[in-house]
PDB file of C-alpha atoms and ligand atoms in Angstrom:
ATOM      1  CA  UNK A 505      10.416 -12.464  24.789  1.00  0.00           C
ATOM      2  CA  UNK A 506       9.871 -10.939  21.389  1.00  0.00           C
ATOM      3  CA  UNK A 507      11.652  -7.652  20.497  1.00  0.00           C
ATOM      4  CA  UNK A 508       8.940  -5.317  18.490  1.00  0.00           C
ATOM      5  CA  UNK A 509       9.903  -2.353  16.336  1.00  0.00           C
ATOM      6  CA  UNK A 510       7.222   0.027  15.896  1.00  0.00           C
ATOM      7  CA  UNK A 511       7.458   2.246  12.777  1.00  0.00           C
ATOM      8  CA  UNK A 512       5.765   5.660  12.545  1.00  0.00           C
ATOM      9  CA  UNK A 513       5.551   8.657  10.630  1.00  0.00           C
ATOM     10  CA  UNK A 514       3.022  11.242  12.814  1.00  0.00           C
ATOM     11  CA  UNK A 515       1.203  11.574  15.972  1.00  0.00           C
ATOM     12  CA  UNK A 516       1.885   8.195  17.410  1.00  0.00           C
ATOM     13  CA  UNK A 517      -1.426   7.497  18.959  1.00  0.00           C
ATOM     14  CA  UNK A 518      -1.232   3.903  17.968  1.00  0.00           C
ATOM     15  CA  UNK A 519       2.295   3.709  19.455  1.00  0.00           C
ATOM     16  CA  UNK A 520       0.686   5.196  22.667  1.00  0.00           C
ATOM     17  CA  UNK A 521      -2.084   2.445  22.756  1.00  0.00           C
ATOM     18  CA  UNK A 522       0.751  -0.012  22.371  1.00  0.00           C
ATOM     19  CA  UNK A 523       2.984   1.842  25.290  1.00  0.00           C
ATOM     20  CA  UNK A 524      -0.286   1.746  27.635  1.00  0.00           C
ATOM     21  CA  UNK A 525      -1.130  -1.820  26.967  1.00  0.00           C
ATOM     22  CA  UNK A 526       2.627  -2.933  27.667  1.00  0.00           C
ATOM     23  CA  UNK A 527       2.300  -0.863  30.877  1.00  0.00           C
ATOM     24  CA  UNK A 528      -0.920  -2.673  31.946  1.00  0.00           C
ATOM     25  CA  UNK A 529       0.830  -5.945  31.405  1.00  0.00           C
ATOM     26  CA  UNK A 530      -1.218  -6.931  28.189  1.00  0.00           C
ATOM     27  CA  UNK A 531       1.601  -7.626  26.089  1.00  0.00           C
ATOM     28  CA  UNK A 532       3.616 -10.091  28.461  1.00  0.00           C
ATOM     29  CA  UNK A 533       5.709 -11.740  25.986  1.00  0.00           C
ATOM     30  CA  UNK A 534       6.858  -8.665  23.836  1.00  0.00           C
ATOM     31  CA  UNK A 535       8.937  -5.765  24.742  1.00  0.00           C
ATOM     32  CA  UNK A 536       8.888  -2.448  22.683  1.00  0.00           C
ATOM     33  CA  UNK A 537      12.784  -2.415  21.681  1.00  0.00           C
ATOM     34  CA  UNK A 538      12.685   0.301  19.288  1.00  0.00           C
ATOM     35  CA  UNK A 539      10.790   3.089  17.526  1.00  0.00           C
ATOM     36  CA  UNK A 540      11.558   4.220  14.071  1.00  0.00           C
ATOM     37  CA  UNK A 541      10.258   7.452  12.618  1.00  0.00           C
ATOM     38  CA  UNK A 542      10.366   8.439   8.780  1.00  0.00           C
ATOM     39  CA  UNK A 543      10.364  11.921  10.018  1.00  0.00           C
ATOM     40  CA  UNK A 544      12.405  13.749  12.602  1.00  0.00           C
ATOM     41  CA  UNK A 545       9.642  16.076  13.468  1.00  0.00           C
ATOM     42  CA  UNK A 546       7.097  13.214  14.467  1.00  0.00           C
ATOM     43  CA  UNK A 547       5.569  13.795  17.731  1.00  0.00           C
ATOM     44  CA  UNK A 548       5.741   9.744  18.199  1.00  0.00           C
ATOM     45  CA  UNK A 549       9.301  10.253  18.793  1.00  0.00           C
ATOM     46  CA  UNK A 550       8.451  12.183  22.042  1.00  0.00           C
ATOM     47  CA  UNK A 551       6.078   9.376  23.131  1.00  0.00           C
ATOM     48  CA  UNK A 552       8.814   6.892  22.821  1.00  0.00           C
ATOM     49  CA  UNK A 553      11.174   9.033  24.502  1.00  0.00           C
ATOM     50  CA  UNK A 554       8.691   9.690  27.405  1.00  0.00           C
ATOM     51  CA  UNK A 555       8.415   5.924  27.675  1.00  0.00           C
ATOM     52  CA  UNK A 556      12.178   5.306  27.568  1.00  0.00           C
ATOM     53  CA  UNK A 557      11.909   3.512  24.318  1.00  0.00           C
ATOM     54  CA  UNK A 558      15.128   4.004  21.967  1.00  0.00           C
ATOM     55  CA  UNK A 559      14.571   5.826  18.814  1.00  0.00           C
ATOM     56  CA  UNK A 560      15.889   6.246  15.350  1.00  0.00           C
ATOM     57  CA  UNK A 561      15.036   8.351  12.351  1.00  0.00           C
ATOM     58  CA  UNK A 562      15.316   6.902   8.853  1.00  0.00           C
ATOM     59  CA  UNK A 563      14.331  10.004   6.982  1.00  0.00           C
ATOM     60  CA  UNK A 564      12.722   9.339   3.781  1.00  0.00           C
ATOM     61  CA  UNK A 565      14.066  12.610   2.184  1.00  0.00           C
ATOM     62  CA  UNK A 566      17.721  11.437   2.588  1.00  0.00           C
ATOM     63  CA  UNK A 567      16.970   8.458   0.237  1.00  0.00           C
ATOM     64  CA  UNK A 568      16.349   8.470  -3.295  1.00  0.00           C
ATOM     65  CA  UNK A 569      13.411   5.753  -3.199  1.00  0.00           C
ATOM     66  CA  UNK A 570      11.179   3.674  -1.249  1.00  0.00           C
ATOM     67  CA  UNK A 571      13.453   0.963  -2.016  1.00  0.00           C
ATOM     68  CA  UNK A 572      16.729   2.465  -0.826  1.00  0.00           C
ATOM     69  CA  UNK A 573      14.904   3.429   2.574  1.00  0.00           C
ATOM     70  CA  UNK A 574      13.510   0.301   2.852  1.00  0.00           C
ATOM     71  CA  UNK A 575      17.152  -1.525   2.646  1.00  0.00           C
ATOM     72  CA  UNK A 576      18.611   0.686   5.263  1.00  0.00           C
ATOM     73  CA  UNK A 577      15.443   0.255   7.504  1.00  0.00           C
ATOM     74  CA  UNK A 578      15.878  -3.701   7.210  1.00  0.00           C
ATOM     75  CA  UNK A 579      19.469  -3.556   8.119  1.00  0.00           C
ATOM     76  CA  UNK A 580      18.975  -1.516  11.199  1.00  0.00           C
ATOM     77  CA  UNK A 581      15.755  -4.162  12.355  1.00  0.00           C
ATOM     78  CA  UNK A 582      18.302  -6.965  11.743  1.00  0.00           C
ATOM     79  CA  UNK A 583      20.969  -5.327  13.575  1.00  0.00           C
ATOM     80  CA  UNK A 584      18.587  -4.517  16.674  1.00  0.00           C
ATOM     81  CA  UNK A 585      17.372  -8.306  16.568  1.00  0.00           C
ATOM     82  CA  UNK A 586      13.684  -7.175  16.080  1.00  0.00           C
ATOM     83  CA  UNK A 587      11.318 -10.255  15.661  1.00  0.00           C
ATOM     84  CA  UNK A 588       8.150  -8.294  15.051  1.00  0.00           C
ATOM     85  CA  UNK A 589       7.645  -5.188  13.166  1.00  0.00           C
ATOM     86  CA  UNK A 590       4.553  -2.890  13.708  1.00  0.00           C
ATOM     87  CA  UNK A 591       3.624  -0.321  11.031  1.00  0.00           C
ATOM     88  CA  UNK A 592       1.414   2.155  13.134  1.00  0.00           C
ATOM     89  CA  UNK A 593       0.678   5.109  10.959  1.00  0.00           C
ATOM     90  CA  UNK A 594       3.909   4.599   8.692  1.00  0.00           C
ATOM     91  CA  UNK A 595       3.046   6.610   5.703  1.00  0.00           C
ATOM     92  CA  UNK A 596       5.583   4.913   3.125  1.00  0.00           C
ATOM     93  CA  UNK A 597       5.257   1.936   1.184  1.00  0.00           C
ATOM     94  CA  UNK A 598       8.042  -0.485   2.084  1.00  0.00           C
ATOM     95  CA  UNK A 599       9.309  -2.663  -0.787  1.00  0.00           C
ATOM     96  CA  UNK A 600       9.988  -6.459  -1.088  1.00  0.00           C
ATOM     97  CA  UNK A 601      13.411  -6.261   0.875  1.00  0.00           C
ATOM     98  CA  UNK A 602      11.609  -5.914   4.248  1.00  0.00           C
ATOM     99  CA  UNK A 603       8.747  -8.253   3.454  1.00  0.00           C
ATOM    100  CA  UNK A 604      11.127 -11.103   2.683  1.00  0.00           C
ATOM    101  CA  UNK A 605      13.304 -10.328   5.700  1.00  0.00           C
ATOM    102  CA  UNK A 606      10.172 -10.499   8.006  1.00  0.00           C
ATOM    103  CA  UNK A 607       7.719 -13.187   6.434  1.00  0.00           C
ATOM    104  CA  UNK A 608       4.419 -12.882   8.444  1.00  0.00           C
ATOM    105  CA  UNK A 609       6.256 -11.003  10.930  1.00  0.00           C
ATOM    106  CA  UNK A 610       5.119  -7.205   9.921  1.00  0.00           C
ATOM    107  CA  UNK A 611       1.742  -6.129  11.163  1.00  0.00           C
ATOM    108  CA  UNK A 612      -0.120  -2.959   9.554  1.00  0.00           C
ATOM    109  CA  UNK A 613      -3.199  -0.959  11.253  1.00  0.00           C
ATOM    110  CA  UNK A 614      -5.409   0.197   8.527  1.00  0.00           C
ATOM    111  CA  UNK A 615      -8.204   2.638   9.273  1.00  0.00           C
ATOM    112  CA  UNK A 616     -10.832   0.679   7.474  1.00  0.00           C
ATOM    113  CA  UNK A 617     -12.612  -2.614   6.716  1.00  0.00           C
ATOM    114  CA  UNK A 618     -10.226  -4.119   4.258  1.00  0.00           C
ATOM    115  CA  UNK A 619     -10.842  -4.977   1.494  1.00  0.00           C
ATOM    116  CA  UNK A 620     -12.915  -1.819   1.290  1.00  0.00           C
ATOM    117  CA  UNK A 621     -11.118   1.671   1.334  1.00  0.00           C
ATOM    118  CA  UNK A 622      -7.409   0.426   0.902  1.00  0.00           C
ATOM    119  CA  UNK A 623      -4.741   0.169  -1.389  1.00  0.00           C
ATOM    120  CA  UNK A 624      -2.428   2.677  -2.910  1.00  0.00           C
ATOM    121  CA  UNK A 625      -3.408   6.489  -1.933  1.00  0.00           C
ATOM    122  CA  UNK A 626      -5.577   5.245   1.173  1.00  0.00           C
ATOM    123  CA  UNK A 627      -3.901   6.548   4.031  1.00  0.00           C
ATOM    124  CA  UNK A 628      -4.737   8.764   7.073  1.00  0.00           C
ATOM    125  CA  UNK A 629      -7.802  11.313   6.722  1.00  0.00           C
ATOM    126  CA  UNK A 630      -8.168  10.193   3.304  1.00  0.00           C
ATOM    127  CA  UNK A 631      -9.508   6.783   3.976  1.00  0.00           C
ATOM    128  CA  UNK A 632     -12.345   8.569   6.079  1.00  0.00           C
ATOM    129  CA  UNK A 633     -13.184  11.037   3.345  1.00  0.00           C
ATOM    130  CA  UNK A 634     -13.350   8.208   0.931  1.00  0.00           C
ATOM    131  CA  UNK A 635     -15.586   6.193   3.223  1.00  0.00           C
ATOM    132  CA  UNK A 636     -18.105   9.219   3.882  1.00  0.00           C
ATOM    133  CA  UNK A 637     -18.023  10.305   0.200  1.00  0.00           C
ATOM    134  CA  UNK A 638     -19.389   6.553  -0.750  1.00  0.00           C
ATOM    135  CA  UNK A 639     -21.829   6.600   1.672  1.00  0.00           C
ATOM    136  CA  UNK A 640     -21.233   3.534   3.851  1.00  0.00           C
ATOM    137  CA  UNK A 641     -23.088   3.109   7.013  1.00  0.00           C
ATOM    138  CA  UNK A 642     -20.242   0.776   8.778  1.00  0.00           C
ATOM    139  CA  UNK A 643     -16.482   1.435   8.728  1.00  0.00           C
ATOM    140  CA  UNK A 644     -13.759   0.486  11.031  1.00  0.00           C
ATOM    141  CA  UNK A 645     -10.154  -0.903  11.346  1.00  0.00           C
ATOM    142  CA  UNK A 646      -8.298  -3.937  10.300  1.00  0.00           C
ATOM    143  CA  UNK A 647      -5.080  -5.553  11.647  1.00  0.00           C
ATOM    144  CA  UNK A 648      -3.051  -7.499   9.108  1.00  0.00           C
ATOM    145  CA  UNK A 649       0.265  -9.299   8.225  1.00  0.00           C
ATOM    146  CA  UNK A 650       1.902  -7.106   5.265  1.00  0.00           C
ATOM    147  CA  UNK A 651       2.613  -8.777   1.980  1.00  0.00           C
ATOM    148  CA  UNK A 652       3.907  -7.485  -1.202  1.00  0.00           C
ATOM    149  CA  UNK A 653       0.495  -6.344  -2.286  1.00  0.00           C
ATOM    150  CA  UNK A 654      -0.225  -3.033  -0.293  1.00  0.00           C
ATOM    151  CA  UNK A 655      -2.837  -3.738   2.260  1.00  0.00           C
ATOM    152  CA  UNK A 656      -3.174  -7.080   0.883  1.00  0.00           C
ATOM    153  CA  UNK A 657      -1.890  -9.368   3.455  1.00  0.00           C
ATOM    154  CA  UNK A 658      -3.889 -11.727   5.723  1.00  0.00           C
ATOM    155  CA  UNK A 659      -6.109 -10.276   7.992  1.00  0.00           C
ATOM    156  CA  UNK A 660      -5.776 -10.817  11.723  1.00  0.00           C
ATOM    157  CA  UNK A 661      -8.443  -8.572  13.562  1.00  0.00           C
ATOM    158  CA  UNK A 662     -10.882  -6.519  12.505  1.00  0.00           C
ATOM    159  CA  UNK A 663     -13.687  -4.285  14.298  1.00  0.00           C
ATOM    160  CA  UNK A 664     -16.487  -2.268  12.911  1.00  0.00           C
ATOM    161  CA  UNK A 665     -17.577   1.081  13.778  1.00  0.00           C
ATOM    162  CA  UNK A 666     -21.071   2.456  12.891  1.00  0.00           C
ATOM    163  CA  UNK A 667     -20.993   5.818  10.669  1.00  0.00           C
ATOM    164  CA  UNK A 668     -23.074   8.669  11.813  1.00  0.00           C
ATOM    165  CA  UNK A 669     -25.141  11.138   9.605  1.00  0.00           C
ATOM    166  CA  UNK A 670     -23.158  13.961  11.132  1.00  0.00           C
ATOM    167  CA  UNK A 671     -19.878  12.487  10.796  1.00  0.00           C
ATOM    168  CA  UNK A 672     -16.924  14.473   9.370  1.00  0.00           C
ATOM    169  CA  UNK A 673     -13.491  12.680   8.125  1.00  0.00           C
ATOM    170  CA  UNK A 674     -12.133  13.880  11.424  1.00  0.00           C
ATOM    171  CA  UNK A 675     -14.925  12.778  13.787  1.00  0.00           C
ATOM    172  CA  UNK A 676     -14.948   9.309  11.985  1.00  0.00           C
ATOM    173  CA  UNK A 677     -11.061   8.937  12.150  1.00  0.00           C
ATOM    174  CA  UNK A 678     -11.607   9.776  16.017  1.00  0.00           C
ATOM    175  CA  UNK A 679     -14.098   7.236  16.628  1.00  0.00           C
ATOM    176  CA  UNK A 680     -12.446   4.548  14.611  1.00  0.00           C
ATOM    177  CA  UNK A 681      -9.084   5.116  16.307  1.00  0.00           C
ATOM    178  CA  UNK A 682     -10.760   5.001  20.046  1.00  0.00           C
ATOM    179  CA  UNK A 683     -13.108   2.185  19.352  1.00  0.00           C
ATOM    180  CA  UNK A 684     -11.057  -0.034  17.200  1.00  0.00           C
ATOM    181  CA  UNK A 685      -7.751   0.715  16.204  1.00  0.00           C
ATOM    182  CA  UNK A 686      -6.216   1.404  19.813  1.00  0.00           C
ATOM    183  CA  UNK A 687      -7.792  -1.767  20.768  1.00  0.00           C
ATOM    184  CA  UNK A 688      -7.200  -4.434  18.041  1.00  0.00           C
ATOM    185  CA  UNK A 689      -3.365  -3.218  17.412  1.00  0.00           C
ATOM    186  CA  UNK A 690      -2.400  -4.373  20.794  1.00  0.00           C
ATOM    187  CA  UNK A 691      -4.393  -7.425  20.891  1.00  0.00           C
ATOM    188  CA  UNK A 692      -2.885  -8.627  17.657  1.00  0.00           C
ATOM    189  CA  UNK A 693       0.603  -7.873  19.116  1.00  0.00           C
ATOM    190  CA  UNK A 694      -0.233  -9.784  22.033  1.00  0.00           C
ATOM    191  CA  UNK A 695      -1.350 -12.627  20.035  1.00  0.00           C
ATOM    192  CA  UNK A 696       1.809 -12.615  17.918  1.00  0.00           C
ATOM    193  CA  UNK A 697       4.069 -12.465  20.779  1.00  0.00           C
ATOM    194  CA  UNK A 698       2.285 -15.505  22.517  1.00  0.00           C
ATOM    195  CA  UNK A 699       2.768 -17.733  19.230  1.00  0.00           C
ATOM    196  CA  UNK A 700      -1.030 -17.933  18.756  1.00  0.00           C
ATOM    197  CA  UNK A 701      -1.156 -16.757  15.164  1.00  0.00           C
ATOM    198  CA  UNK A 702      -0.546 -19.260  12.095  1.00  0.00           C
ATOM    199  CA  UNK A 703      -0.971 -18.438   8.416  1.00  0.00           C
ATOM    200  CA  UNK A 704      -2.797 -20.510   5.685  1.00  0.00           C
ATOM    201  CA  UNK A 705      -2.879 -19.057   2.569  1.00  0.00           C
ATOM    202  CA  UNK A 706      -4.816 -15.880   3.195  1.00  0.00           C
ATOM    203  CA  UNK A 707      -6.318 -17.338   6.456  1.00  0.00           C
ATOM    204  CA  UNK A 708      -4.858 -16.405   9.794  1.00  0.00           C
ATOM    205  CA  UNK A 709      -6.032 -18.943  12.460  1.00  0.00           C
ATOM    206  CA  UNK A 710      -5.855 -17.759  16.021  1.00  0.00           C
ATOM    207  CA  UNK A 711      -5.173 -20.463  18.602  1.00  0.00           C
ATOM    208  CA  UNK A 712      -6.642 -20.666  21.933  1.00  0.00           C
TER     209      UNK A 712
HETATM  210  C1  LIG B2225      -3.922   5.613  11.800  1.00  0.00           C
HETATM  211  O1  LIG B2225      -5.219   6.015  12.020  1.00  0.00           O
HETATM  212  C2  LIG B2225      -3.498   4.524  11.199  1.00  0.00           C
HETATM  213  O2  LIG B2225      -4.432   3.679  10.869  1.00  0.00           O
HETATM  214  C3  LIG B2225      -3.460   5.222   9.780  1.00  0.00           C
HETATM  215  O3  LIG B2225      -2.856   6.385  10.064  1.00  0.00           O
HETATM  216  C4  LIG B2225      -3.277   6.973  11.472  1.00  0.00           C
HETATM  217  C5  LIG B2225      -2.046   7.313  11.991  1.00  0.00           C
HETATM  218  O4  LIG B2225      -2.377   7.740  13.544  1.00  0.00           O
HETATM  219  N1  LIG B2225      -2.578   4.530   8.870  1.00  0.00           N
HETATM  220  C6  LIG B2225      -2.952   4.343   7.487  1.00  0.00           C
HETATM  221  O5  LIG B2225      -3.643   4.942   7.123  1.00  0.00           O
HETATM  222  C7  LIG B2225      -2.127   3.454   6.774  1.00  0.00           C
HETATM  223  N2  LIG B2225      -2.537   3.137   5.504  1.00  0.00           N
HETATM  224  P1  LIG B2225      -1.126   7.687  14.696  1.00  0.00           P
HETATM  225  O6  LIG B2225       0.178   8.220  14.181  1.00  0.00           O
HETATM  226  O7  LIG B2225      -1.939   8.559  15.630  1.00  0.00           O
HETATM  227  O8  LIG B2225      -1.168   6.458  15.152  1.00  0.00           O
END
């Protein structure tokens, strides 16, 4: 059984999707062992508590840099014997200390079809604002392994969602969450826990 830590900063709907998938028996080889929040006020902490998952706050404000926070976080994850780290709406860029401690064992969900609308400054609602301003007709979500390049690691799963002419950033965000993120994130976590993912260069192979 793989021990999973989910890192959050806000509402935690992707965390909820993982909790619900686990409760439906869709992640048989994974245990949601820890939820870490970058803010003590994140509603995601309440979702974790409701599901009986241990929580920890690693408050960004208490560290002088992302690097200092990442070192503390990496130490915590190792202490708790975590096998898989899931970034589910985690709003800080983690530094190389975590990536080298967990090679191809950190998964991020991003609310666009990478390599579009990703990288520094593309997070949360901003991603959808920029996609609408560009005029794309299709957007979606990507689940990928985390490498040292922001949003640049090997892609595990993607799902496209049509953009409507009357979409606002909020309506597009909601549809991408419902139709894409909440589906492909639990699927990717399940594949990892079943040892079905292998990485060759940039390419992720999924075994049957
Ligand atoms: C989600 O849409 C997630 O894809 C996005 O933040 C939202 C968090 O929502 N993540 C990023 O933009 C990372 N670059 P949640 O807290 O309800 O899961």
